Amino acid sequence: MKKGYIVCVYEIIKDENSLKNYALKAIKAVNKYGGIFLVRGNRNIITEGRNFVRTAVIEFASFEKAKEFFYSQEYQEAHELLKDTVVRNHQIIEGN
């Protein structure tokens, strides 16, 4: 079975406190659905394209589990905390 990944790159973070509150709530949902952070911030080097201020990659056991996580009530409550405080690109991707 192929794994599922959440890939999120932040272009703008307007409120660091909102992001921290989001992260505290979101981590509970990540753990509940068996997600593992592969990338969570840290250093980066831009080799092509634009610089993003933050990147997160979360691995799940399957694409379906990643979808289940994203659409869960637990995650959606966390997601609501980011409203109007970030500009980001977010994808659910099937991979190996």
Tab-separated table of N, CA and C in Angstrom, residues 12-50:
chain	number	residue	atom	x	y	z
A	12	ILE	N	3.498	33.149	3.860
A	12	ILE	CA	3.439	34.268	4.804
A	12	ILE	C	2.878	33.753	6.124
A	13	ILE	N	3.488	34.164	7.215
A	13	ILE	CA	2.953	33.919	8.551
A	13	ILE	C	2.766	35.286	9.195
A	14	LYS	N	1.507	35.679	9.378
A	14	LYS	CA	1.197	37.003	9.922
A	14	LYS	C	1.195	37.031	11.444
A	15	ASP	N	0.950	35.900	12.078
A	15	ASP	CA	0.806	35.858	13.530
A	15	ASP	C	1.438	34.574	14.071
A	16	GLU	N	2.633	34.707	14.634
A	16	GLU	CA	3.359	33.545	15.163
A	16	GLU	C	2.606	32.866	16.300
A	17	ASN	N	1.896	33.634	17.128
A	17	ASN	CA	1.139	33.041	18.232
A	17	ASN	C	0.011	32.155	17.718
A	18	SER	N	-0.670	32.585	16.680
A	18	SER	CA	-1.725	31.757	16.088
A	18	SER	C	-1.135	30.469	15.528
A	19	LEU	N	0.037	30.575	14.915
A	19	LEU	CA	0.702	29.384	14.378
A	19	LEU	C	1.083	28.421	15.509
A	20	LYS	N	1.567	28.948	16.618
A	20	LYS	CA	1.922	28.100	17.762
A	20	LYS	C	0.682	27.405	18.326
A	21	ASN	N	-0.419	28.141	18.466
A	21	ASN	CA	-1.661	27.547	18.969
A	21	ASN	C	-2.184	26.484	18.013
A	22	TYR	N	-2.090	26.759	16.724
A	22	TYR	CA	-2.477	25.782	15.701
A	22	TYR	C	-1.631	24.511	15.846
A	23	ALA	N	-0.321	24.684	15.972
A	23	ALA	CA	0.593	23.539	16.041
A	23	ALA	C	0.299	22.662	17.259
A	24	LEU	N	0.010	23.279	18.392
A	24	LEU	CA	-0.302	22.516	19.602
A	24	LEU	C	-1.559	21.660	19.419
A	25	LYS	N	-2.544	22.213	18.753
A	25	LYS	CA	-3.792	21.484	18.526
A	25	LYS	C	-3.622	20.462	17.393
A	26	ALA	N	-2.925	20.848	16.337
A	26	ALA	CA	-2.761	19.966	15.177
A	26	ALA	C	-1.948	18.724	15.509
A	27	ILE	N	-0.946	18.856	16.369
A	27	ILE	CA	-0.089	17.703	16.698
A	27	ILE	C	-0.900	16.577	17.325
A	28	LYS	N	-1.929	16.929	18.059
A	28	LYS	CA	-2.789	15.898	18.656
A	28	LYS	C	-3.489	15.093	17.567
A	29	ALA	N	-3.959	15.782	16.529
A	29	ALA	CA	-4.614	15.091	15.409
A	29	ALA	C	-3.597	14.281	14.614
A	30	VAL	N	-2.406	14.816	14.394
A	30	VAL	CA	-1.358	14.085	13.686
A	30	VAL	C	-1.082	12.771	14.408
A	31	ASN	N	-0.911	12.849	15.711
A	31	ASN	CA	-0.632	11.649	16.500
A	31	ASN	C	-1.792	10.663	16.465
A	32	LYS	N	-3.008	11.153	16.582
A	32	LYS	CA	-4.187	10.283	16.581
A	32	LYS	C	-4.283	9.471	15.294
A	33	TYR	N	-3.920	10.087	14.161
A	33	TYR	CA	-4.042	9.423	12.865
A	33	TYR	C	-2.730	8.777	12.406
A	34	GLY	N	-1.769	8.672	13.317
A	34	GLY	CA	-0.538	7.944	13.034
A	34	GLY	C	0.457	8.674	12.159
A	35	GLY	N	0.349	9.985	12.081
A	35	GLY	CA	1.271	10.752	11.248
A	35	GLY	C	2.638	10.895	11.883
A	36	ILE	N	3.644	11.012	11.030
A	36	ILE	CA	5.029	11.218	11.462
A	36	ILE	C	5.579	12.414	10.699
A	37	PHE	N	6.074	13.405	11.435
A	37	PHE	CA	6.678	14.559	10.776
A	37	PHE	C	8.015	14.156	10.169
A	38	LEU	N	8.163	14.363	8.873
A	38	LEU	CA	9.442	14.164	8.192
A	38	LEU	C	10.192	15.483	8.097
A	39	VAL	N	9.436	16.565	7.936
A	39	VAL	CA	10.000	17.916	7.866
A	39	VAL	C	9.080	18.820	8.672
A	40	ARG	N	9.697	19.656	9.491
A	40	ARG	CA	8.914	20.597	10.301
A	40	ARG	C	9.772	21.827	10.552
A	41	GLY	N	9.730	22.767	9.593
A	41	GLY	CA	10.553	23.957	9.718
A	41	GLY	C	12.004	23.647	9.430
A	42	ASN	N	12.898	24.201	10.220
A	42	ASN	CA	14.343	24.009	10.136
A	42	ASN	C	14.964	24.720	8.943
A	43	ARG	N	16.269	24.538	8.786
A	43	ARG	CA	17.035	25.250	7.763
A	43	ARG	C	16.667	24.768	6.359
A	44	ASN	N	16.847	25.657	5.404
A	44	ASN	CA	16.655	25.280	4.004
A	44	ASN	C	17.545	26.146	3.116
A	45	ILE	N	17.761	25.646	1.921
A	45	ILE	CA	18.509	26.375	0.898
A	45	ILE	C	17.619	26.427	-0.332
A	46	ILE	N	17.417	27.619	-0.869
A	46	ILE	CA	16.602	27.769	-2.068
A	46	ILE	C	17.492	27.491	-3.273
A	47	THR	N	17.163	26.464	-4.040
A	47	THR	CA	17.939	26.129	-5.231
A	47	THR	C	17.210	26.522	-6.505
A	48	GLU	N	15.892	26.672	-6.429
A	48	GLU	CA	15.061	27.179	-7.531
A	48	GLU	C	13.776	27.727	-6.943
A	49	GLY	N	13.171	28.657	-7.648
A	49	GLY	CA	11.866	29.157	-7.226
A	49	GLY	C	11.932	30.112	-6.051
A	50	ARG	N	10.797	30.251	-5.388
A	50	ARG	CA	10.642	31.214	-4.299
A	50	ARG	C	11.029	30.616	-2.958
